GROMACS .gro file of C-alpha atoms in nm:
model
  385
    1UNK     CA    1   0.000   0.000   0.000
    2UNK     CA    2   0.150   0.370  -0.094
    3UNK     CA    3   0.226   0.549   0.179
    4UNK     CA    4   0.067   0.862   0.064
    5UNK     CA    5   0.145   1.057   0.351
    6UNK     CA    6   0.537   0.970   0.351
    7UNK     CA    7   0.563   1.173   0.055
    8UNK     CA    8   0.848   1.425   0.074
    9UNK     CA    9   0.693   1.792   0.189
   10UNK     CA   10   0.923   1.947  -0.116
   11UNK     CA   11   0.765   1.759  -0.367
   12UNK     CA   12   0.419   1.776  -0.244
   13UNK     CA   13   0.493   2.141  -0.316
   14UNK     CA   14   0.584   2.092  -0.706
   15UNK     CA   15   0.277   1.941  -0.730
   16UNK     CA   16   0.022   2.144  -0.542
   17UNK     CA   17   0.227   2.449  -0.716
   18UNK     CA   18   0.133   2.290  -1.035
   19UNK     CA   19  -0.258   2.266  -0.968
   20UNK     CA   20  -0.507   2.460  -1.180
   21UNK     CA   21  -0.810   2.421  -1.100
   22UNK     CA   22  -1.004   2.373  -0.787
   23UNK     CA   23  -1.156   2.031  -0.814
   24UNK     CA   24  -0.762   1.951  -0.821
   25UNK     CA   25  -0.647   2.135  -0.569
   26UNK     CA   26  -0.964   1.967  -0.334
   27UNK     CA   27  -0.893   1.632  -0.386
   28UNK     CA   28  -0.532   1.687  -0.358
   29UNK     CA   29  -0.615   1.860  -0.013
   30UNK     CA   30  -0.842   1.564   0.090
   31UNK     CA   31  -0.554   1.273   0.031
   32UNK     CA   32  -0.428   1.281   0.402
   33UNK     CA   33  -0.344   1.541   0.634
   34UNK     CA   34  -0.003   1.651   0.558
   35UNK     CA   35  -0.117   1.698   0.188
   36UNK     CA   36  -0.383   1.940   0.348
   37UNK     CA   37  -0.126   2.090   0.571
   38UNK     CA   38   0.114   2.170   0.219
   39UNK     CA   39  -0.229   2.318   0.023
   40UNK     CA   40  -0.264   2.604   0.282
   41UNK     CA   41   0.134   2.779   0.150
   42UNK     CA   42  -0.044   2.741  -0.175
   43UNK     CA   43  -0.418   2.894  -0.147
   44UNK     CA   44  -0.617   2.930  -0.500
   45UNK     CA   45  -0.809   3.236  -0.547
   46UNK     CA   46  -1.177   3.186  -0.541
   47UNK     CA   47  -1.293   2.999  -0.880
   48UNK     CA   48  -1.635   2.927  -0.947
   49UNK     CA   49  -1.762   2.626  -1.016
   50UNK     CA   50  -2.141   2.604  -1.203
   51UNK     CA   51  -2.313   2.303  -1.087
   52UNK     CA   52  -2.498   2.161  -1.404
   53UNK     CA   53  -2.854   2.052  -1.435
   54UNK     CA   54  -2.966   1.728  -1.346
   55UNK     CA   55  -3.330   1.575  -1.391
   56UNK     CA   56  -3.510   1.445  -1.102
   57UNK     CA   57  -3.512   1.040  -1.313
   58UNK     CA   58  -3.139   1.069  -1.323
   59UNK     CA   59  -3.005   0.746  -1.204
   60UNK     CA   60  -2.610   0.844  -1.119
   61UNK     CA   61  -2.533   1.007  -0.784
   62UNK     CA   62  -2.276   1.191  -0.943
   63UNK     CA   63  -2.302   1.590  -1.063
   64UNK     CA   64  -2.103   1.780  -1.279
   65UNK     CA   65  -1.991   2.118  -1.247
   66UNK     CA   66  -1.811   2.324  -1.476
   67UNK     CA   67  -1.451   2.441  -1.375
   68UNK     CA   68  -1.292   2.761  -1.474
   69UNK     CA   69  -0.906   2.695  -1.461
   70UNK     CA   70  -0.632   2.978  -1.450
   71UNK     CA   71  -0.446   2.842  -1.731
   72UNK     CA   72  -0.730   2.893  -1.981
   73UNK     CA   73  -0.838   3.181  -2.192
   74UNK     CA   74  -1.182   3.079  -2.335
   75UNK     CA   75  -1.469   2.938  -2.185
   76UNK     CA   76  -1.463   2.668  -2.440
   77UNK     CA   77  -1.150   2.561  -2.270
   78UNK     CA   78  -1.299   2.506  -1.960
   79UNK     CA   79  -1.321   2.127  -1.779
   80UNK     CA   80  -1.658   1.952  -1.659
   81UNK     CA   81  -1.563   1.737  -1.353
   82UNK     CA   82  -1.799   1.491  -1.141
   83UNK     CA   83  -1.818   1.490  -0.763
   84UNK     CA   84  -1.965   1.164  -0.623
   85UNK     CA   85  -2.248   1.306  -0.399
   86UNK     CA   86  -2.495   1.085  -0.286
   87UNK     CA   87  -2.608   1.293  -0.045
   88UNK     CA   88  -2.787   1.538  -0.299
   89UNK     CA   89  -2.913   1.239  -0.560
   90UNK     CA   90  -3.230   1.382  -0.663
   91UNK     CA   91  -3.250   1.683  -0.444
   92UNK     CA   92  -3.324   1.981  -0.648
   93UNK     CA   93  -3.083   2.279  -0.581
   94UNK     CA   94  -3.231   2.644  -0.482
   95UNK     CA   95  -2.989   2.805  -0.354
   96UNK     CA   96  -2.614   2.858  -0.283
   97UNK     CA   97  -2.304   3.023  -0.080
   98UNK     CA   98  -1.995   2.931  -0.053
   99UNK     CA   99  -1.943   2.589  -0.062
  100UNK     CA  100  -2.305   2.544   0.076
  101UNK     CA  101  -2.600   2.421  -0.121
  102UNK     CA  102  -2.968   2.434  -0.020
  103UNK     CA  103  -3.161   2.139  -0.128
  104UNK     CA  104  -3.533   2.041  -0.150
  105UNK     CA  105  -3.551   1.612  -0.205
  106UNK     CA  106  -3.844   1.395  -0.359
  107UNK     CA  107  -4.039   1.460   0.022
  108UNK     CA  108  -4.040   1.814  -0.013
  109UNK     CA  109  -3.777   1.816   0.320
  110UNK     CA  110  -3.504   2.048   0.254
  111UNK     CA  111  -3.176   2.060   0.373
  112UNK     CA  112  -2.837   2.268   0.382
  113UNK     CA  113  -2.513   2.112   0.223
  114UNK     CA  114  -2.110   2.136   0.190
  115UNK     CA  115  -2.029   2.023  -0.140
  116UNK     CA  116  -1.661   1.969   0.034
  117UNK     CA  117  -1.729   1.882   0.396
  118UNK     CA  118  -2.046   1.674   0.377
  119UNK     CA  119  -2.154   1.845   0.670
  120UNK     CA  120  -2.557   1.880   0.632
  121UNK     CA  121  -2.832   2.064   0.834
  122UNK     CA  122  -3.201   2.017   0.779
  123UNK     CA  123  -3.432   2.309   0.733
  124UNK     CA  124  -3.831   2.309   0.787
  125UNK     CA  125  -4.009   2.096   0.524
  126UNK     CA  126  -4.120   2.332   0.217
  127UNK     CA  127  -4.473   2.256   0.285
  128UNK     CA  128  -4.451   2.475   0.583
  129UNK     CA  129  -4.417   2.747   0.395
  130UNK     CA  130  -4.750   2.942   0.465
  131UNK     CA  131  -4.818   3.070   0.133
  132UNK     CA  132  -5.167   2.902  -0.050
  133UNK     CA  133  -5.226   2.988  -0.419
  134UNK     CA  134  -5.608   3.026  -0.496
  135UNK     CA  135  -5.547   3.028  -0.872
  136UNK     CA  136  -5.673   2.783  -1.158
  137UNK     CA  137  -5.473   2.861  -1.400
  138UNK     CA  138  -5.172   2.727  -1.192
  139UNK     CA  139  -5.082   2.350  -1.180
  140UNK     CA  140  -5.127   2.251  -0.823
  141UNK     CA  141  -4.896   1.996  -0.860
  142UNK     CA  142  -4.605   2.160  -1.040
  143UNK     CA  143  -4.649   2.455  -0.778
  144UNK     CA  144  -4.643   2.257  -0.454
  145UNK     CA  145  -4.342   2.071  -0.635
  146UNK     CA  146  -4.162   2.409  -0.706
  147UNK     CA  147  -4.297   2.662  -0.438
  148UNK     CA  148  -4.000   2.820  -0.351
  149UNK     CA  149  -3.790   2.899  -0.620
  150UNK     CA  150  -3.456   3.040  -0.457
  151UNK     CA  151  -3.300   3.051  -0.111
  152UNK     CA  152  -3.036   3.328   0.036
  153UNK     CA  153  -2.818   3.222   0.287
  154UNK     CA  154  -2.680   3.527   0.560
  155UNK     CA  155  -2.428   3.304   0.706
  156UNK     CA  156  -2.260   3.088   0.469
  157UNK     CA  157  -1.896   3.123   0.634
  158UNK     CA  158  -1.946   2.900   0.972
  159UNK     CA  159  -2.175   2.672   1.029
  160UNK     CA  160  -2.095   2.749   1.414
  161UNK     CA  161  -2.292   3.127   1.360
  162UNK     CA  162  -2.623   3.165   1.390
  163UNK     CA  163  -2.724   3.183   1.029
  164UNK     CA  164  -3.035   3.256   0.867
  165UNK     CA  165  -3.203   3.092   0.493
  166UNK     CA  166  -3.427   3.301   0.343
  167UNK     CA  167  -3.675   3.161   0.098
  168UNK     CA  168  -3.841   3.324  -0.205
  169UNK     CA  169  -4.188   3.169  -0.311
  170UNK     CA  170  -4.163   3.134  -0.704
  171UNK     CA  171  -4.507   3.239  -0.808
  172UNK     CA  172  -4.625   3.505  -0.515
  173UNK     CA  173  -4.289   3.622  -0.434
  174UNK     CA  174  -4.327   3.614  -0.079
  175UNK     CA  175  -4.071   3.555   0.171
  176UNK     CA  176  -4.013   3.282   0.457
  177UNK     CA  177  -3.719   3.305   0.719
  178UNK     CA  178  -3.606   2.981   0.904
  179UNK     CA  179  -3.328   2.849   1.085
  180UNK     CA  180  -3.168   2.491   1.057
  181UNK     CA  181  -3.340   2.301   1.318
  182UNK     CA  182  -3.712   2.536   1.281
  183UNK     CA  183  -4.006   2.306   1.220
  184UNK     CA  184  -4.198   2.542   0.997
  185UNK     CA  185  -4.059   2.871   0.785
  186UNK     CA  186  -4.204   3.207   0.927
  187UNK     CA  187  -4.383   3.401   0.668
  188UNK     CA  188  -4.267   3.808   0.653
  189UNK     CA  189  -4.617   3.923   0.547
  190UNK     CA  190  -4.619   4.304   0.496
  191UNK     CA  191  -4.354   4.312   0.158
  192UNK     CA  192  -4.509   4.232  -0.201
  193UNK     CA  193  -4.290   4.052  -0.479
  194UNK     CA  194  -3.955   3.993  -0.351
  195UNK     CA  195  -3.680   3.964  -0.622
  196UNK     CA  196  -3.390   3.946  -0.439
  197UNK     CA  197  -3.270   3.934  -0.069
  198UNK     CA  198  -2.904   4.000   0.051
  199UNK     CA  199  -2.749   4.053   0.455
  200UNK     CA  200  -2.568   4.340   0.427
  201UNK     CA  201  -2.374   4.527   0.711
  202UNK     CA  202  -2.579   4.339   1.006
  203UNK     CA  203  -2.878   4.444   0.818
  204UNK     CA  204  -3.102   4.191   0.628
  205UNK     CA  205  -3.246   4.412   0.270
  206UNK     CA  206  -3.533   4.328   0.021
  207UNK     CA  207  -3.536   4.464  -0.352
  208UNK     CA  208  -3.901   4.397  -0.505
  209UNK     CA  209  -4.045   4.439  -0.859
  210UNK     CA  210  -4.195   4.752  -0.779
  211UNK     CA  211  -3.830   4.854  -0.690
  212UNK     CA  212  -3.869   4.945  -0.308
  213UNK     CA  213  -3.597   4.828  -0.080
  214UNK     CA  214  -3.682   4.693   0.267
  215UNK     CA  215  -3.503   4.636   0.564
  216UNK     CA  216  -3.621   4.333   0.721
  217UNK     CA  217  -3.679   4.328   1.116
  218UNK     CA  218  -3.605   3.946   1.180
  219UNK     CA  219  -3.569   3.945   1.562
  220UNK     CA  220  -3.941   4.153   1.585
  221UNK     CA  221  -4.261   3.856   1.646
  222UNK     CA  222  -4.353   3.875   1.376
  223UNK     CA  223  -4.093   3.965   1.122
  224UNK     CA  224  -4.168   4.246   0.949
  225UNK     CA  225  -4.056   4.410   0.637
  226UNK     CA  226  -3.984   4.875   0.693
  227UNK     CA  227  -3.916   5.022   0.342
  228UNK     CA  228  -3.581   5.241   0.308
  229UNK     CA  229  -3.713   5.524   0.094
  230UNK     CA  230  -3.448   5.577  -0.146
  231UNK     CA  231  -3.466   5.757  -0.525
  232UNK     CA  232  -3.264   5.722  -0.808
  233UNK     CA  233  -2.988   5.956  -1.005
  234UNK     CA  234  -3.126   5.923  -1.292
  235UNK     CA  235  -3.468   5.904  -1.484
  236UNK     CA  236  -3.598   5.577  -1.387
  237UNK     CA  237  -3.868   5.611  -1.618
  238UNK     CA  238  -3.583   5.412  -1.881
  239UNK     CA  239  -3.599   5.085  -1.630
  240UNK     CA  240  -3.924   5.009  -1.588
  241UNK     CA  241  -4.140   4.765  -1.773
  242UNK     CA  242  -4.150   4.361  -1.818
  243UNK     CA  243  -3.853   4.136  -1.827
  244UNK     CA  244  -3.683   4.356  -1.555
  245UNK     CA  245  -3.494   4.084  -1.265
  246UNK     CA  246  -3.332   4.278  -0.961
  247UNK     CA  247  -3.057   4.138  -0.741
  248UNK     CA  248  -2.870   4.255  -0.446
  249UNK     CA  249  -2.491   4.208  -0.415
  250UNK     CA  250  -2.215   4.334  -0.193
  251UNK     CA  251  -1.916   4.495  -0.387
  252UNK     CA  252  -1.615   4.644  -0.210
  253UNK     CA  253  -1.848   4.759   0.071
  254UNK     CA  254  -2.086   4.887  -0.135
  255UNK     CA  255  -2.480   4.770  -0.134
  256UNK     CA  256  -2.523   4.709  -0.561
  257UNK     CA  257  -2.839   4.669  -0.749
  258UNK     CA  258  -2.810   4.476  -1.044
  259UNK     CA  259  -3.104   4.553  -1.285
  260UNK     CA  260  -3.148   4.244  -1.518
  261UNK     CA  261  -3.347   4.380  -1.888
  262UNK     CA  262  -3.499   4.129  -2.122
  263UNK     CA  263  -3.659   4.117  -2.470
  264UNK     CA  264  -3.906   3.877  -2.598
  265UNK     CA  265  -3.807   3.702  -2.906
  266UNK     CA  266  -4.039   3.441  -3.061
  267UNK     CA  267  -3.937   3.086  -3.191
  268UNK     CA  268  -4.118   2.912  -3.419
  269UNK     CA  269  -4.305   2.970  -3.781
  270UNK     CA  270  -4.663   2.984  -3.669
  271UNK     CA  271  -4.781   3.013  -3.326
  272UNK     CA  272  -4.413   3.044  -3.167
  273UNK     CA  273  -4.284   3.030  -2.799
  274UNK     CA  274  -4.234   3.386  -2.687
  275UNK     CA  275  -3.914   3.317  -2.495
  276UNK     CA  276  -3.685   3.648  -2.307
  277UNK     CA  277  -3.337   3.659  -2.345
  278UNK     CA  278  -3.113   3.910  -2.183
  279UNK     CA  279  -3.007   4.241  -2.332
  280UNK     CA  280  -2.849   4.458  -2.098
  281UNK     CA  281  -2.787   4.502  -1.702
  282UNK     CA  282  -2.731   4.807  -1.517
  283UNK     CA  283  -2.603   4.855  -1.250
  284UNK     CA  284  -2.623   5.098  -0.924
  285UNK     CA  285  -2.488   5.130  -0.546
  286UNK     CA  286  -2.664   5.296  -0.307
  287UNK     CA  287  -2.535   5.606  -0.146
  288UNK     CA  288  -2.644   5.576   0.186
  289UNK     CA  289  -2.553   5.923   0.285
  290UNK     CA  290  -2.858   6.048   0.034
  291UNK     CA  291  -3.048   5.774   0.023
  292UNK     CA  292  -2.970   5.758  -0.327
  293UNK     CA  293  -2.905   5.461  -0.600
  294UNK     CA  294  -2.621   5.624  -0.839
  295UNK     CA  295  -2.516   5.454  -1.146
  296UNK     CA  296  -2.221   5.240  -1.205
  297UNK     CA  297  -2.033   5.260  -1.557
  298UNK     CA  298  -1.722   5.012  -1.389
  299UNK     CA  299  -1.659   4.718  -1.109
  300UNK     CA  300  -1.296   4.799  -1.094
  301UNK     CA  301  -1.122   4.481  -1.095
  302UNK     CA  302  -1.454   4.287  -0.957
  303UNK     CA  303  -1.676   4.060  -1.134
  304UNK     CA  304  -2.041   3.995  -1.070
  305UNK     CA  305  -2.175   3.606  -1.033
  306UNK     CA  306  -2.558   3.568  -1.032
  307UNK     CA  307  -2.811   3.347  -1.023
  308UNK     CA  308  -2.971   3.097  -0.826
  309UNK     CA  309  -2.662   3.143  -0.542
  310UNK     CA  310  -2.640   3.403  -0.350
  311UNK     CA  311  -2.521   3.687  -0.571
  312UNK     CA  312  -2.174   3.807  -0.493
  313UNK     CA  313  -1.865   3.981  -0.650
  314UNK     CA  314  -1.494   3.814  -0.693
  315UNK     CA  315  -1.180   3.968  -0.742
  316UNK     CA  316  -1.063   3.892  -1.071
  317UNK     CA  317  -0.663   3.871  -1.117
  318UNK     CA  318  -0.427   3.738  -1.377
  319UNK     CA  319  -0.456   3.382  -1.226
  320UNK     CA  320  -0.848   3.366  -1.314
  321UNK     CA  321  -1.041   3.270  -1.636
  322UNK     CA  322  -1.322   3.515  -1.599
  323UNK     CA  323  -1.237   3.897  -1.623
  324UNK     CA  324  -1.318   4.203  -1.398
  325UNK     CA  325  -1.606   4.387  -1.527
  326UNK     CA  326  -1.803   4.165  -1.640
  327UNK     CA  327  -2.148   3.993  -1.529
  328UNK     CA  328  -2.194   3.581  -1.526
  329UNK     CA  329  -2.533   3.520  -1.483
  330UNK     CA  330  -2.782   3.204  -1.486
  331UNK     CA  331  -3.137   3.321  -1.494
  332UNK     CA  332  -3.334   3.244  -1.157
  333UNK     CA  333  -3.687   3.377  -1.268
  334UNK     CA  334  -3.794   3.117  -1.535
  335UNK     CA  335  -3.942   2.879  -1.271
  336UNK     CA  336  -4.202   3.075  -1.250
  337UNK     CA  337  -4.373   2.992  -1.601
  338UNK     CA  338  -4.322   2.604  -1.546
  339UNK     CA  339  -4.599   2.647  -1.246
  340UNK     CA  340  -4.871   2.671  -1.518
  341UNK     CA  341  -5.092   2.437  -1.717
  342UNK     CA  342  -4.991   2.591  -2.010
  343UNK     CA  343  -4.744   2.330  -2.192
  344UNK     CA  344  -4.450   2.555  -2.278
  345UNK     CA  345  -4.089   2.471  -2.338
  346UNK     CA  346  -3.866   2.609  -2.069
  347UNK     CA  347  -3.522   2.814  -2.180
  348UNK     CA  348  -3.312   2.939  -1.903
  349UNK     CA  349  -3.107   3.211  -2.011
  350UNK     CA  350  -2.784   3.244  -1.896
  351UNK     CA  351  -2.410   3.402  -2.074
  352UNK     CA  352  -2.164   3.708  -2.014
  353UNK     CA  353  -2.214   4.053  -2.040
  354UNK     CA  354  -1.962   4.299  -2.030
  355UNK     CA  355  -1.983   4.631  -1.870
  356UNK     CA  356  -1.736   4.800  -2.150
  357UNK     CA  357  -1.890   4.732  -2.429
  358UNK     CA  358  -2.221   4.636  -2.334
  359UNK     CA  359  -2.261   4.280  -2.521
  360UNK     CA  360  -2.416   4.001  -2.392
  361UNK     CA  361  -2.217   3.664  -2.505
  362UNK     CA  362  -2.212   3.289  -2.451
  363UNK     CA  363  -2.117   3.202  -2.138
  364UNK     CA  364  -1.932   2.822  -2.243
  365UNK     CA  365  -1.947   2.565  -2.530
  366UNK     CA  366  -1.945   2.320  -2.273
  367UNK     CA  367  -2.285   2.350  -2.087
  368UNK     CA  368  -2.584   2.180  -2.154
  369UNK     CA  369  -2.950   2.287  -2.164
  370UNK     CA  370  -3.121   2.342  -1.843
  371UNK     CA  371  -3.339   2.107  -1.605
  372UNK     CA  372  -3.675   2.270  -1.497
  373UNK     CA  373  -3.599   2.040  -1.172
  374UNK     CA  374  -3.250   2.175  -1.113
  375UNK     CA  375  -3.114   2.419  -1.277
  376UNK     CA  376  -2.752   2.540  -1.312
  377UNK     CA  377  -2.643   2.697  -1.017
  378UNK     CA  378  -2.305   2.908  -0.940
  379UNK     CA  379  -2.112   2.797  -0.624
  380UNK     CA  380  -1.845   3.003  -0.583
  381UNK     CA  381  -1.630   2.796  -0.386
  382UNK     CA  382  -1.438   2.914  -0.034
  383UNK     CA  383  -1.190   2.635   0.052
  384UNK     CA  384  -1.196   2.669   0.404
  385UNK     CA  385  -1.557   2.736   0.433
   0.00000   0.00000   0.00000
């Protein structure tokens, strides 16, 4: 039998020195302890991994994710690796941070995962969540099935703190707070149509369609929801209208608002899908001083991940395949149309678009249409997390 960990410390270096990508660099760190011990003079920046779909009939326990490597320069030269994980065989993935993954399984019990760790928490069931839908156009089944369509984490570092999931129903838009160990999620009744959710600065802030922000009181009984009255630098008659998605992200201390636009473009010759692709985001941070959102032309060496995972912004460098000022985003909002009876194809939208030049691209030759079950979802990866 090898003695793995006899290996000489200097050469352990050359190798770990020689790593690029972070499925690598994990399973080199997870060979024995003085392997782990050698991977911390040698830390990776943060590289995101996207989780691939997966259908809820699939038969392997194994996901893939797509890798970004520093050594490449295209997204078609990016890997697609396989983690054997068991734990999350068809569990449908709605949310993300860090290496944590919320999960809702085939019972409707959901459930907070490392990817890396394996360490796993349960949350209430999602039936709890208090939210009926008195609507016949809507697909009971489909709806109890996909009721909440996203969850924000406010603690993803330590499992140790107290943190908080925050759900987001995916037809009504209403949010549900709960902790691991709650036997039911707590409705926060008084704010309509909840886009996006982020913990910001000890504070806990709503963005909804009708583009209020709220700061949610989570310690009050009953939660409740106070709007920050805040106005915009410019005209805001330019963003407003449908296909408009909102999220919330922390940048270099700064509270962002990422406005998401969309067009509708038909498919078909006769009696075609209308399906909406992304044109353009813009961006703001709010200027707490004036209660203010002010545009943003540049993220400085940042880049924006969104989508089903908590929404954040990494530090691009030389080392990393994806470049500062730009946006990678996987749609979050098309679960919403697969709650009807209407038989319609679903197309999640998801690609690059870059602040300079304002172009939305392809995000990867190597990904593969989504999974209404579970969709792609970012995990941007902390390797001591």
């Amino acid at each position: 039998m090898a003695d793995w960990a006899g290996i000489p410390e200097e050469l352990l270096s050359l190798i770990c020195q020689r790593l690029d990508s972070f499925v690598d660099y994990l399973q080199f760190k997870v060979v024995c302890k003085p392997w782990r011990c050698v991977s911390y003079n040698y830390p990776l920046p943060q590289f995101p991994l996207l989780m691939l779909p997966q259908e809820n009939t699939s038969s392997t326990c194994r996901r893939s994710f797509l890798g970004l490597t520093k050594s490449g320069e295209e997204f078609d030269k990016t890997k697609v690796y396989e983690l054997d994980l068991p734990e999350i065989h068809r569990h449908r993935c709605v949310g993300a941070a860090g290496n944590w993954i919320v999960t809702v399984d085939m019972e409707l019990d959901m459930h907070i995962f490392n990817l890396f760790s394996k360490v796993h928490m349960n949350l209430p069931s999602q039936s709890t969540f208090n939210t009926q839908i008195h609507d016949p156009t809507i697909n009971q089944t489909r709806s109890r099935e996909l009721m909440v369509s996203k969850v924000v984490l406010t603690y993803p570092k330590d499992p140790s703190e107290d943190f908080i999931a925050v759900a987001i129903h995916t037809v009504l838009k209403k949010i549900a707070i709960a902790r691991p160990g709650d036997k039911t999620w707590t409705t926060i009744q008084n704010i309509p149509c909840v886009m996006d959710v982020i913990y910001f600065k000890q504070q806990l802030y709503g963005i909804c369609a009708n583009r209020k922000l709220y700061i949610l009181d989570i310690k009050s009984n009953p939660p409740k929801a106070s709007e920050v009255h805040v106005s915009f630098s410019l005209s805001f008659g330019y963003f407003l209208g449908v296909g408009i998605n909102r999220y919330l992200v922390e940048w270099s201390g700064e509270l962002l608002q990422v406005l998401q636009h969309e067009s509708p473009k038909e498919e078909g010759e006769e009696g075609g899908i209308k399906k909406f692709y992304t044109d353009a985001f813009h961006v703001f941070k709010l200027d707490f001083a004036y209660n203010i959102w002010r545009l943003v032309e540049s993220l400085g060496q940042h880049a924006l991940f969104l989508g089903f995972n908590t929404s954040v912004s990494v530090l691009a460098s030389a080392e990393t395949i994806f470049k500062r000022n730009f946006i990678y985003f996987v749609e979050d909002h098309r679960m919403q149309y697969y709650r009807t009876n209407v038989n319609i194809e679903i197309s999640f939208d998801m690609g690059v678009f870059n602040l300079e030049d304002r172009k939305v691209r392809p995000f990867s030759t190597n990904t593969t249409s989504a999974s209404p079950f579970s969709p792609p979802v970012w995990i941007i990866s902390k390797l001591n997390s």
